[in-house]
Short mmCIF file of C-alpha atoms and ligand atoms in Angstrom, two decimals:
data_model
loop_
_atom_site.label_atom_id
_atom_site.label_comp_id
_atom_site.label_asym_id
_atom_site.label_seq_id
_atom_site.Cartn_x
_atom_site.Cartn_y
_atom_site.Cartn_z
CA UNK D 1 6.62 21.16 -18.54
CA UNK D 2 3.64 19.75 -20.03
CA UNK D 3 3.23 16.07 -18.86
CA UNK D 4 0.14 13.84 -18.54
CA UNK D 5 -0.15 10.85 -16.43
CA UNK D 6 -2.44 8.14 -17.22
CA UNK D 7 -4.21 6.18 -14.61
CA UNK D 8 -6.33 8.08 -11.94
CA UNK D 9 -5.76 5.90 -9.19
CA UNK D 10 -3.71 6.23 -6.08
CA UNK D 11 0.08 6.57 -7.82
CA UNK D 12 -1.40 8.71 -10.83
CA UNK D 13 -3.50 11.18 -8.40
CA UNK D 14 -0.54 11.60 -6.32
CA UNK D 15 1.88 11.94 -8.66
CA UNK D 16 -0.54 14.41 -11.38
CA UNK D 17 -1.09 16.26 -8.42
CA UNK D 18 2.29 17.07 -7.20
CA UNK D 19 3.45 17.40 -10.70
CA UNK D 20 0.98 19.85 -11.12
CA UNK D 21 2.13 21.71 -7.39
CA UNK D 22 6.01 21.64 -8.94
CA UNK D 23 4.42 24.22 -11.35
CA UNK D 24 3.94 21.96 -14.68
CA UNK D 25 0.83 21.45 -16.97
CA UNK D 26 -0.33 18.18 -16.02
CA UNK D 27 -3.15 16.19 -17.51
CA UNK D 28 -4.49 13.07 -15.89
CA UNK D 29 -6.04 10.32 -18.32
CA UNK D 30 -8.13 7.55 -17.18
CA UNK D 31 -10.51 5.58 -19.15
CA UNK D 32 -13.26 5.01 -16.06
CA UNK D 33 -15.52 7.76 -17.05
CA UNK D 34 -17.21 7.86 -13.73
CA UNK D 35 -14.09 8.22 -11.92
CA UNK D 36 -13.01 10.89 -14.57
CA UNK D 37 -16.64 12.69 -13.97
CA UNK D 38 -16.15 12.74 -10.01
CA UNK D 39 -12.39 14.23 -10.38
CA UNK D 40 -14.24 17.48 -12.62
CA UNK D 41 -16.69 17.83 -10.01
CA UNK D 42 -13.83 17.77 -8.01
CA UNK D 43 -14.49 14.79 -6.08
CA UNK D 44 -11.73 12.63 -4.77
CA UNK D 45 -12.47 9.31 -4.45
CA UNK D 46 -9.66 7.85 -2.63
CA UNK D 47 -8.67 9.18 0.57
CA UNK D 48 -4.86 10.40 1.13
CA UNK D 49 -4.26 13.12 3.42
CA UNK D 50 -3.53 16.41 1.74
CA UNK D 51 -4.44 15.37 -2.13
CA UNK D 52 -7.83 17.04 -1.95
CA UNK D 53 -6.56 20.59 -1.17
CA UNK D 54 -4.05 19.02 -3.65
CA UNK D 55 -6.30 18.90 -6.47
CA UNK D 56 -9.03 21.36 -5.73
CA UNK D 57 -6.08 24.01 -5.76
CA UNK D 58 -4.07 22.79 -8.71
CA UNK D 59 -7.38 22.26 -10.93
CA UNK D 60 -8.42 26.04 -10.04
CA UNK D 61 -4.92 27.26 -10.90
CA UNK D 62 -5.53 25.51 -14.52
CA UNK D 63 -2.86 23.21 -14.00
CA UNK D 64 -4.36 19.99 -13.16
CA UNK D 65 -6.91 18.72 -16.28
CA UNK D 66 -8.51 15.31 -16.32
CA UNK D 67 -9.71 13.23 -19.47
CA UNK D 68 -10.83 10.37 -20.33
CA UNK D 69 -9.58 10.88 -24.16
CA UNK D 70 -6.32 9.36 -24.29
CA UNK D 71 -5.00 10.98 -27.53
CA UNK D 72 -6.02 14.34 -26.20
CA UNK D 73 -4.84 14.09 -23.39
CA UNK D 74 -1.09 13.18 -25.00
CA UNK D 75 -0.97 15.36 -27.71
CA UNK D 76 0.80 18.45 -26.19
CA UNK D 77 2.86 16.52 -23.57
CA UNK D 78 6.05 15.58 -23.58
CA UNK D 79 6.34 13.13 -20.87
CA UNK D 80 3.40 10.56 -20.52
CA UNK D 81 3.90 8.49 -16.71
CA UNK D 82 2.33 4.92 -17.30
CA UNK D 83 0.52 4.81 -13.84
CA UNK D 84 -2.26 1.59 -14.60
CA UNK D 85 -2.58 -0.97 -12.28
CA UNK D 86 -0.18 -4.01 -12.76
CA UNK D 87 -2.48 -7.07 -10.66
CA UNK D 88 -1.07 -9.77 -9.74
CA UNK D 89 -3.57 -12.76 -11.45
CA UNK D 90 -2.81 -16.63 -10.50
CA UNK D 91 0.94 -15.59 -9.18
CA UNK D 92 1.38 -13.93 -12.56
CA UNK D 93 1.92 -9.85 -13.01
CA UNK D 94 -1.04 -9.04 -15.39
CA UNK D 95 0.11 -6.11 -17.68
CA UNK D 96 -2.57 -5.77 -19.76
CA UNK D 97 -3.60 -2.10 -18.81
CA UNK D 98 0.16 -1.47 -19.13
CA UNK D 99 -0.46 -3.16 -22.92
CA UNK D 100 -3.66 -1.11 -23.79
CA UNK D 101 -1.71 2.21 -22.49
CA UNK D 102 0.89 1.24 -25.12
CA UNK D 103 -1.65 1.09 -27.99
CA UNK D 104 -3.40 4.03 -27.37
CA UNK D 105 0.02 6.17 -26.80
CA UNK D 106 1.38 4.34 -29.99
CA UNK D 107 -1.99 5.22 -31.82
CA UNK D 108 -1.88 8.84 -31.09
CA UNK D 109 1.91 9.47 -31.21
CA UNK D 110 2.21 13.19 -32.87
CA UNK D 111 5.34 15.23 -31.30
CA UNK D 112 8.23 13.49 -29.45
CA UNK D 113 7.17 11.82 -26.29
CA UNK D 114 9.18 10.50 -23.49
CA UNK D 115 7.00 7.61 -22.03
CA UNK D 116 7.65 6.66 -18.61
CA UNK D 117 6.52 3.36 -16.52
CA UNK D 118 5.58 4.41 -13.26
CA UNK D 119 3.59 1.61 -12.41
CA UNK D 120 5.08 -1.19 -10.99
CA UNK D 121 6.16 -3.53 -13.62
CA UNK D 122 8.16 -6.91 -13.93
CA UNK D 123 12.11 -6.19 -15.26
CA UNK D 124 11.95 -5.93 -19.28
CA UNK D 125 8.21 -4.48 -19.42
CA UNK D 126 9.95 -1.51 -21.11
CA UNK D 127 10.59 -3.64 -24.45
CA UNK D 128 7.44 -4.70 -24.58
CA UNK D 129 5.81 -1.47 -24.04
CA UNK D 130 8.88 -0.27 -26.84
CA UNK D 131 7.63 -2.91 -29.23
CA UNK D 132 3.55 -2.45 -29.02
CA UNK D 133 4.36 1.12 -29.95
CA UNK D 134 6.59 0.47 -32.72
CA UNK D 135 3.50 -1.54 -34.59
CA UNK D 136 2.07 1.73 -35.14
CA UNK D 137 2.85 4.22 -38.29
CA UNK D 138 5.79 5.85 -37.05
CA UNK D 139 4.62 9.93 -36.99
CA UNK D 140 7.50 10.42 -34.25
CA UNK D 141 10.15 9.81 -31.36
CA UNK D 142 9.76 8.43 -28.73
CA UNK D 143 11.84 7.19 -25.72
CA UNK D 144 10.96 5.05 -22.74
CA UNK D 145 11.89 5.31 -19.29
CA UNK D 146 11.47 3.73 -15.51
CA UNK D 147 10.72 5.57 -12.57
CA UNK D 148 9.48 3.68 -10.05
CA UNK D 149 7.49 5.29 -6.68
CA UNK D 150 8.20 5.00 -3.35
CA UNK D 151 4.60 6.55 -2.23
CA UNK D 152 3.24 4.65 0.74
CA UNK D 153 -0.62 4.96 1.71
CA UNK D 154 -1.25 7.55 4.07
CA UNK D 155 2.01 9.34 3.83
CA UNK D 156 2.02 9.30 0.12
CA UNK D 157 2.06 13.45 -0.93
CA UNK D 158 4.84 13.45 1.67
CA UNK D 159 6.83 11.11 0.35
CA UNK D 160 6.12 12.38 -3.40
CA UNK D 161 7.72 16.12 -2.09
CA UNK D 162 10.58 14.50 0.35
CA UNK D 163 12.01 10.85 -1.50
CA UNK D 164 14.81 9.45 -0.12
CA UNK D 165 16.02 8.94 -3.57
CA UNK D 166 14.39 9.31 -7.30
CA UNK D 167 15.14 6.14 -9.00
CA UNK D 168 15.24 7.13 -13.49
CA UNK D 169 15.75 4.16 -16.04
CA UNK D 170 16.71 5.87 -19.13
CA UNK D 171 18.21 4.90 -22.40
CA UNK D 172 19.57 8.33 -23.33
CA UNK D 173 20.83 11.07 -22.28
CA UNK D 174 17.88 13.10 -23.68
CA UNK D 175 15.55 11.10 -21.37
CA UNK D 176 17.92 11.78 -18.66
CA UNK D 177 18.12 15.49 -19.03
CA UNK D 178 13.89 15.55 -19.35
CA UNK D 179 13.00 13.77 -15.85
CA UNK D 180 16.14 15.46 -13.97
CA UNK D 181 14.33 18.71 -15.14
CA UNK D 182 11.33 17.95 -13.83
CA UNK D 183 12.28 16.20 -10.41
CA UNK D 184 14.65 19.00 -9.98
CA UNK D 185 12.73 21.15 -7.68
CA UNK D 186 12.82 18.29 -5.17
CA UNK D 187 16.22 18.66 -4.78
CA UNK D 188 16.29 15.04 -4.41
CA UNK D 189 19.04 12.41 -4.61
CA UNK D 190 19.21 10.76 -8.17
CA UNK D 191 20.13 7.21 -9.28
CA UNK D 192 20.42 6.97 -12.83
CA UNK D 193 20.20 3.75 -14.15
CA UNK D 194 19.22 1.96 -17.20
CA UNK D 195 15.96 1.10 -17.93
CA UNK D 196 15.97 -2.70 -16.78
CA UNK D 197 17.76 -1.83 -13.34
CA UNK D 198 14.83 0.62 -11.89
CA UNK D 199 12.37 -2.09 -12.65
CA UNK D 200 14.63 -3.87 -10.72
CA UNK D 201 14.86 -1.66 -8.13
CA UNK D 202 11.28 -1.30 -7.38
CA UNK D 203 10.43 -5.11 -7.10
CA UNK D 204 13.44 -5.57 -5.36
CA UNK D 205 12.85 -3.01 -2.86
CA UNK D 206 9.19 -3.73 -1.66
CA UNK D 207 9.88 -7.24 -1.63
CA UNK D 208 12.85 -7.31 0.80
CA UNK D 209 10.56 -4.64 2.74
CA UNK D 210 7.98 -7.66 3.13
CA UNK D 211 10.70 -9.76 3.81
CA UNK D 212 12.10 -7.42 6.87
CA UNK D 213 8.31 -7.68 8.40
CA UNK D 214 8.01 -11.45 7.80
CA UNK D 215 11.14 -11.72 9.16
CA UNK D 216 10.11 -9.44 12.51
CA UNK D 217 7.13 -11.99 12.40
CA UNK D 218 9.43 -15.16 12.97
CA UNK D 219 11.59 -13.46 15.46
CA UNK D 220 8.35 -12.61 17.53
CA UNK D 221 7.20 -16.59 17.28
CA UNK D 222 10.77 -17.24 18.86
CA UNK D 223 10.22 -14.60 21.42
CA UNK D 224 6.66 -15.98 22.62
CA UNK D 225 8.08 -19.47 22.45
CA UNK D 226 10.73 -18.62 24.65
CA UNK D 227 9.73 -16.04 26.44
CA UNK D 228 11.22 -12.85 25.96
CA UNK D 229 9.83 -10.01 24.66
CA UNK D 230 10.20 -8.64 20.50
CA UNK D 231 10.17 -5.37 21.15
CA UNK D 232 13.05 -5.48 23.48
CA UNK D 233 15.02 -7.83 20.93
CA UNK D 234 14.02 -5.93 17.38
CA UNK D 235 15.46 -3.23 19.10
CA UNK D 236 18.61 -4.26 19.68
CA UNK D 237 18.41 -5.90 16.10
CA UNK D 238 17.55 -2.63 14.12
CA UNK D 239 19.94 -0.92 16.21
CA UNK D 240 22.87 -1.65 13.53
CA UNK D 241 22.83 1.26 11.37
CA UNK D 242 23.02 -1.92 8.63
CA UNK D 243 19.44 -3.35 9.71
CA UNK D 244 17.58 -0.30 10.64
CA UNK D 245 14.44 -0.22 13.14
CA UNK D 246 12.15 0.41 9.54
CA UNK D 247 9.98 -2.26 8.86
CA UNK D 248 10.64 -4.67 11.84
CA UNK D 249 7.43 -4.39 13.74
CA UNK D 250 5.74 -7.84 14.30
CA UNK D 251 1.95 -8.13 14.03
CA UNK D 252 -0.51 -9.92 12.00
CA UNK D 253 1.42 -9.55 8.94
CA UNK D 254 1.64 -7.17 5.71
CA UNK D 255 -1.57 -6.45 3.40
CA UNK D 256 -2.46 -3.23 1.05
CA UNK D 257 -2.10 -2.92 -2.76
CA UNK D 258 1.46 -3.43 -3.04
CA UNK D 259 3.41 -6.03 -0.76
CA UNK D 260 1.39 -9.03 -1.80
CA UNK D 261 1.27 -8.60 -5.19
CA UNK D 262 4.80 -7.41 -5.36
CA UNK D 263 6.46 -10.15 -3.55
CA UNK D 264 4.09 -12.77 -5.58
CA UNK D 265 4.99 -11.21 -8.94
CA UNK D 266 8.74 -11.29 -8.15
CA UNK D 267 8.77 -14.60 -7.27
CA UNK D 268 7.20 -15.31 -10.41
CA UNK D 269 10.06 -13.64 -11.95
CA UNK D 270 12.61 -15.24 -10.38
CA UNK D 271 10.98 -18.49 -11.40
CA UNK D 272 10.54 -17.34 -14.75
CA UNK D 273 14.37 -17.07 -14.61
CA UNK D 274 15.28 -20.29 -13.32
CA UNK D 275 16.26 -18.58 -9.94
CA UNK D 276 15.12 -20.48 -6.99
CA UNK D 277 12.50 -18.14 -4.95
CA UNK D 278 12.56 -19.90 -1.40
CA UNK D 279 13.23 -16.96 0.48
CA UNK D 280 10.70 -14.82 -0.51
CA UNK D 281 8.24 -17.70 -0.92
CA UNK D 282 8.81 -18.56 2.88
CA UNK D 283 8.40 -14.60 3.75
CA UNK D 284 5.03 -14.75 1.93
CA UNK D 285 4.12 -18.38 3.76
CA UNK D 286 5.26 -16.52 7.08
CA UNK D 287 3.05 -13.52 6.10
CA UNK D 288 -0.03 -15.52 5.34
CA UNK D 289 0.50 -17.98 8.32
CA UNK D 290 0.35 -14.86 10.47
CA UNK D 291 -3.34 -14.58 10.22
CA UNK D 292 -4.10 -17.95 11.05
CA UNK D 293 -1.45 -17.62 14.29
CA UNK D 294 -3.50 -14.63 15.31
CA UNK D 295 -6.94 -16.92 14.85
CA UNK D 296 -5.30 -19.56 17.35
CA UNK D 297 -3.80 -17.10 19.31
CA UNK D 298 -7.63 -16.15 20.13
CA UNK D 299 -8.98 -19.59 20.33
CA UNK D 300 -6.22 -20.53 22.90
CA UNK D 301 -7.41 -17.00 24.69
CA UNK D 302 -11.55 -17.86 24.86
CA UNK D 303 -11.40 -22.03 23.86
CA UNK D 304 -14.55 -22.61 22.23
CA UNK D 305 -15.34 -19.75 19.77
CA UNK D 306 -18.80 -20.57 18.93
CA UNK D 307 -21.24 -17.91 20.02
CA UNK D 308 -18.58 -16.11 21.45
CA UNK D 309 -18.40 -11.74 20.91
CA UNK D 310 -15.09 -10.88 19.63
CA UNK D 311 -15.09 -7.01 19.23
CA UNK D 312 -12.45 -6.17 16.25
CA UNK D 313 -10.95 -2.57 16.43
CA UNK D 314 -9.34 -1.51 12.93
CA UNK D 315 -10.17 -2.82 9.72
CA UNK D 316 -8.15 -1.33 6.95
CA UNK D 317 -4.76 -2.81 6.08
CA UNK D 318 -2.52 -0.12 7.90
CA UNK D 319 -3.91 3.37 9.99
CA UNK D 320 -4.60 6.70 8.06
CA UNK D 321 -6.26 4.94 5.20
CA UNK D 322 -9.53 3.61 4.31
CA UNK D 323 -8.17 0.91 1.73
CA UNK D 324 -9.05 -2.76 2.75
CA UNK D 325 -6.97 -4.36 0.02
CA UNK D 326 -5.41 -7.48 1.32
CA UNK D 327 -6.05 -6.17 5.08
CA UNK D 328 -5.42 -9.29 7.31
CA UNK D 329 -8.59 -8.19 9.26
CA UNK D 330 -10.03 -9.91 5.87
CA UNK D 331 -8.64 -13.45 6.20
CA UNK D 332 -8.61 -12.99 10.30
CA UNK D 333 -12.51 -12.41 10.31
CA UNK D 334 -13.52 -14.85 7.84
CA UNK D 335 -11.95 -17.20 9.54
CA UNK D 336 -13.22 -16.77 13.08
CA UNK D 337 -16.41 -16.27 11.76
CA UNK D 338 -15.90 -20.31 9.92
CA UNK D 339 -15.06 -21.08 14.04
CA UNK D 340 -19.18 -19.39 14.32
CA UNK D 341 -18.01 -16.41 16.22
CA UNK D 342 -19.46 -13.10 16.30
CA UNK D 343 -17.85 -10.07 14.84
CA UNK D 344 -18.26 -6.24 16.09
CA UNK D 345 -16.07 -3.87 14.78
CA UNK D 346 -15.02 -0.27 14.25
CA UNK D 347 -12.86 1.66 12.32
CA UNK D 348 -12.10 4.88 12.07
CA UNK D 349 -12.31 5.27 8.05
CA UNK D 350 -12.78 1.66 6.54
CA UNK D 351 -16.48 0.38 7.49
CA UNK D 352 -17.65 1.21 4.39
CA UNK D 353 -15.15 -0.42 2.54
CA UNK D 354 -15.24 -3.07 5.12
CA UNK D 355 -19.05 -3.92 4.22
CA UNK D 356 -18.95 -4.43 0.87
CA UNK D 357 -15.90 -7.06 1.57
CA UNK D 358 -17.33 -8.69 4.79
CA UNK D 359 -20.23 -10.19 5.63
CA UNK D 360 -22.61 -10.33 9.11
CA UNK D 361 -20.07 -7.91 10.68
CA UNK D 362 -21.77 -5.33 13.40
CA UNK D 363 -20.24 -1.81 12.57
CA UNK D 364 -19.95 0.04 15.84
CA UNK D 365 -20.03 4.06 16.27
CA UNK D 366 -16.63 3.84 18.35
CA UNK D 367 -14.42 1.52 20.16
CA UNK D 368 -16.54 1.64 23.37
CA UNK D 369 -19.56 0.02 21.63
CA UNK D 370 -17.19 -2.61 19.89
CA UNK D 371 -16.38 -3.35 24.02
CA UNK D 372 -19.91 -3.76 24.84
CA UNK D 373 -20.72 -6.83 26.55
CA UNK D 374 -17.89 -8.58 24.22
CA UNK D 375 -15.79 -12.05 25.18
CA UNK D 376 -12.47 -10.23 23.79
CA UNK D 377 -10.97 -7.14 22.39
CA UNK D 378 -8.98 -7.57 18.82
CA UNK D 379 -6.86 -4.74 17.69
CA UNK D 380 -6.08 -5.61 14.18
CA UNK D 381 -4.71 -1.84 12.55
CA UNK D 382 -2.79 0.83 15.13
CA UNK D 383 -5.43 3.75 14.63
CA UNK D 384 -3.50 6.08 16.21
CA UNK D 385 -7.02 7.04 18.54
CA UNK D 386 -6.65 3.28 19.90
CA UNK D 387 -3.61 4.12 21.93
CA UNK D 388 -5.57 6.70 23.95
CA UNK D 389 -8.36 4.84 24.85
CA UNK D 390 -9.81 4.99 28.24
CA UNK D 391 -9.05 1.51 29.09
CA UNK D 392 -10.64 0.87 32.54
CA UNK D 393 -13.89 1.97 31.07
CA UNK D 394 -12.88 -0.69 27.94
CA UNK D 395 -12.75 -3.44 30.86
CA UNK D 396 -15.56 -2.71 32.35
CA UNK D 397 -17.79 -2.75 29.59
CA UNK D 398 -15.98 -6.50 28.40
CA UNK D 399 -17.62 -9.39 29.02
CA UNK D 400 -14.16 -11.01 30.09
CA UNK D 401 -11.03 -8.61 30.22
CA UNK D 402 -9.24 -10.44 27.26
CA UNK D 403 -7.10 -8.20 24.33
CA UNK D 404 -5.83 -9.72 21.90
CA UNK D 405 -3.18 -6.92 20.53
CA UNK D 406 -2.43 -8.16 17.02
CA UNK D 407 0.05 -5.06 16.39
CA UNK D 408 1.76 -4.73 19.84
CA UNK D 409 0.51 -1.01 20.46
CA UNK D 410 -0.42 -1.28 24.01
CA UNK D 411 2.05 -1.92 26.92
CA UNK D 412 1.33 -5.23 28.87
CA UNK D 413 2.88 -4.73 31.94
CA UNK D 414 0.02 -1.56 32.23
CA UNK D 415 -2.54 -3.92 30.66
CA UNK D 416 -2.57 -6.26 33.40
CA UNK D 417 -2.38 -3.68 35.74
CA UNK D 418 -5.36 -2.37 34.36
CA UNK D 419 -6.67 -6.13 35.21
CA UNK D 420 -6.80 -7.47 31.59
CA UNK D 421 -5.63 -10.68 30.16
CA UNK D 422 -3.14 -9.32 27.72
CA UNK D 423 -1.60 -11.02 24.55
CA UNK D 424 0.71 -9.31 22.28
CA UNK D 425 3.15 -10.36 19.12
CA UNK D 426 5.32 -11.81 21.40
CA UNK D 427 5.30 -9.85 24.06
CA UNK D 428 6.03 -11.35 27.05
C1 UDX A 1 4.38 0.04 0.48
C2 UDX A 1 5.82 0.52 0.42
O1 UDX A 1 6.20 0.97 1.72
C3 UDX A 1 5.93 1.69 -0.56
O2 UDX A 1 7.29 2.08 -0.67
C4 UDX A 1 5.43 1.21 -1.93
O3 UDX A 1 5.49 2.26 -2.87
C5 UDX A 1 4.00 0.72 -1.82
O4 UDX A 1 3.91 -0.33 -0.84
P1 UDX A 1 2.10 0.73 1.58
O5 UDX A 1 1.68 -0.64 1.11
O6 UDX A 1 1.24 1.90 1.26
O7 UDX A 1 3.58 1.08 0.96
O8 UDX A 1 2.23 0.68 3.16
P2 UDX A 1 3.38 0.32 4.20
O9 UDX A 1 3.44 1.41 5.18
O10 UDX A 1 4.62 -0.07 3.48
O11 UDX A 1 2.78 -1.00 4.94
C6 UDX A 1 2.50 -2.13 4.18
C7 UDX A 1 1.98 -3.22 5.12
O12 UDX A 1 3.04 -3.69 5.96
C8 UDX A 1 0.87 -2.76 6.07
O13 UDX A 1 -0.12 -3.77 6.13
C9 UDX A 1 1.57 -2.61 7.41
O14 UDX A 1 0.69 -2.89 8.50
C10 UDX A 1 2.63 -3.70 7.33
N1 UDX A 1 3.80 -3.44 8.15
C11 UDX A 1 4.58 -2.36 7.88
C12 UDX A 1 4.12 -4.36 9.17
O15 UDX A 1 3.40 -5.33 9.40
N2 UDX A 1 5.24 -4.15 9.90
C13 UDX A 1 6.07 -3.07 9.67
O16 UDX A 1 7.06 -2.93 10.36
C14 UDX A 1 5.72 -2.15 8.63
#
């Protein structure tokens, strides 16, 4: 099939890409010429393991184009995935992109054309999208559907090829019959809905995700307070096949590109609605307190922070990613730097990133030189290379023997045998 996708970021990529491996002609639109320049020279400038083999192979095999001429790039397709970036600005989803897609596909509308939102969008975004496109001279059909991705960072080709289900809006079964065509060689479970209900879908699912970790996040507060250990307790929570062990790990909290805007823009829509968003205005509270917990958590740890060397290992907002987007490693070093402490950190993929979001941060070669002659240790994102670290040689290059574990990945009963202070998530 003949689709194009426009918006070259992380959903588009991954999903032209894939598209492109299922065997169709797919053409990826984006209106950053730069970004379109780097893709023809074949550079990839986000990093997601696999999609560079992904699009090196499918660009040489002719079946992965990129433009950054919109009505080209439409004009033999007949499905056209909305995949521009829907911000969140002052609480509010910002759809303008989604808007300016809409005029350009409605300006350029030739042959029939099944437009699909793949973005994530607030519930009735469809109508509007339906309605900028009807302005235009009507020189054909058109139809627009919802289906919503489930890609996470880092995992995101994988979850493309293997969904647990394909969510398709559609108002017809003519829309139907396209996109089940085209997912079929996933041999993936469908739910076919209307249009309105996978919009739903999508905000509804991230934000209860975010509400499962904020909700971890209170139950390890408890745990500390009381003195028993989360781990053990989550356990036995997610252990009913109706909770699930997904999603309940404590830490410092949620970041990236989706969960905070998606949980602020659907409270804004239940507002909007006259529904009353406490619960998932508490789980974003929780999830922004969590930063400042960590912050005291240290303080309590070394008193005085001023002056002090805290030696940060992980920056970006979750491991196998370099994407700093809402990383609580943000908010946690700007505010221990306000307390006048000194920040050293590494990270396996994010420094660069890192720099041009933090300031008077020491970027180390490796976790042994963020150790040097530091007051703590702060693991902020569970690299999977921190787990293996050779932690007597860690101690003995701290100034004091103080972690701070702000995602529970090391073991405290063998931390303290190693002879370090050791404070987890609530962990006992
Ligand atoms: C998320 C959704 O999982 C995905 O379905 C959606 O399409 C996009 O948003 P992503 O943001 O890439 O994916 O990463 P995810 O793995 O969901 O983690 C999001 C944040 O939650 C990370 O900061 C992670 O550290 C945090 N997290 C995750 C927890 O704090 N605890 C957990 O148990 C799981």
């Amino acid at each position: 099939m003949n689709i194009s996708v426009i918006g070259s970021g992380y959903v588009g990529l991954v999903t032209g890409a894939c598209f492109a491996a299922l065997n169709n002609n797919v053409i990826c639109i984006d209106n950053n010429e730069e970004k379109i320049n780097k893709l023809n020279d074949l550079i990839i400038p986000i990093s997601e393991p696999g999609l560079e083999d992904l699009v090196k192979t499918n660009y040489k095999e002719k079946r992965l184009k990129f433009t950054k001429d919109t009505p080209e790039g439409i004009k033999d397709s007949e499905v056209v995935f909305i995949c521009v970036d829907t911000p969140t600005k002052e609480g509010k989803p910002d759809l303008s992109a989604v808007k300016n897609v809409a005029k350009d596909i409605g300006k350029s509308l030739n042959s029939y054309k099944l437009i699909v939102e793949k973005s994530t969008v607030p519930v009735g975004t469809g109508e509007i999208v339906e309605e900028i496109i009807k302005q235009f001279p009507k020189n054909a059909e058109f139809d627009i559907a919802s289906n919503p991705e489930f890609l996470r960072e880092g995992s995101a080709i994988k979850d493309f090829m293997y969904p647990d289900r394909i969510v398709l809006g559609t108002p017809n079964p003519r829309a139907t019959a396209i996109l089940t065509e085209l997912y079929r060689p996933l041999n993936a479970n469908f739910i076919i809905t209307g249009v309105k209900e996978a919009e739903l879908i999508k905000h509804a699912s991230n934000s209860f995700l975010a509400l499962k970790i904020s909700y971890a996040n209170d139950i390890a507060e408890v745990c500390e307070k009381k003195g028993a250990d989360v781990k053990t307790v989550l356990s036995g929570v997610g252990a009913d096949k109706r909770i699930g062990k997904e999603f309940l790990n404590p830490g410092i909290g949620y970041g990236g590109s989706c969960f905070p805007k998606d949980v602020a823009a659907f409270i804004h829509i239940q507002e909007d609605c006259g529904v009353d968003p406490s619960i998932l205005k508490a789980a974003q509270s929780r999830n922004n307190y969590q930063r400042q917990y960590f912050v005291e958590k240290t303080e309590k740890a070394l008193g005085n922070l001023e002056g002090k060397v805290l030696g940060v290992l992980g920056l970006s907002f979750k491991p196998n990613t370099d994407d700093m987007r809402s990383a609580p490693s943000i908010d946690i070093i700007n505010q221990l730097q306000s307390k006048k402490a000194l920040i050293k950190a590494y990270d396996p993929q994010a420094m660069e990133n890192a720099n041009k979001i933090l300031n008077n941060v020491q970027y180390c070669k490796d976790p042994y030189e963020v150790a040097e002659s530091a007051d703590a240790l702060l693991l902020l994102t569970e690299w999977k290379e921190f787990e293996s670290l050779d932690l007597q040689r860690i101690k003995d290059s701290l100034k004091n023997p103080i972690v701070l574990d702000g995602r529970n990945i090391y073991d405290p009963q063998r931390m303290s045998t190693v002879g370090f202070k050791y404070y987890g998530m609530g962990r006992k």
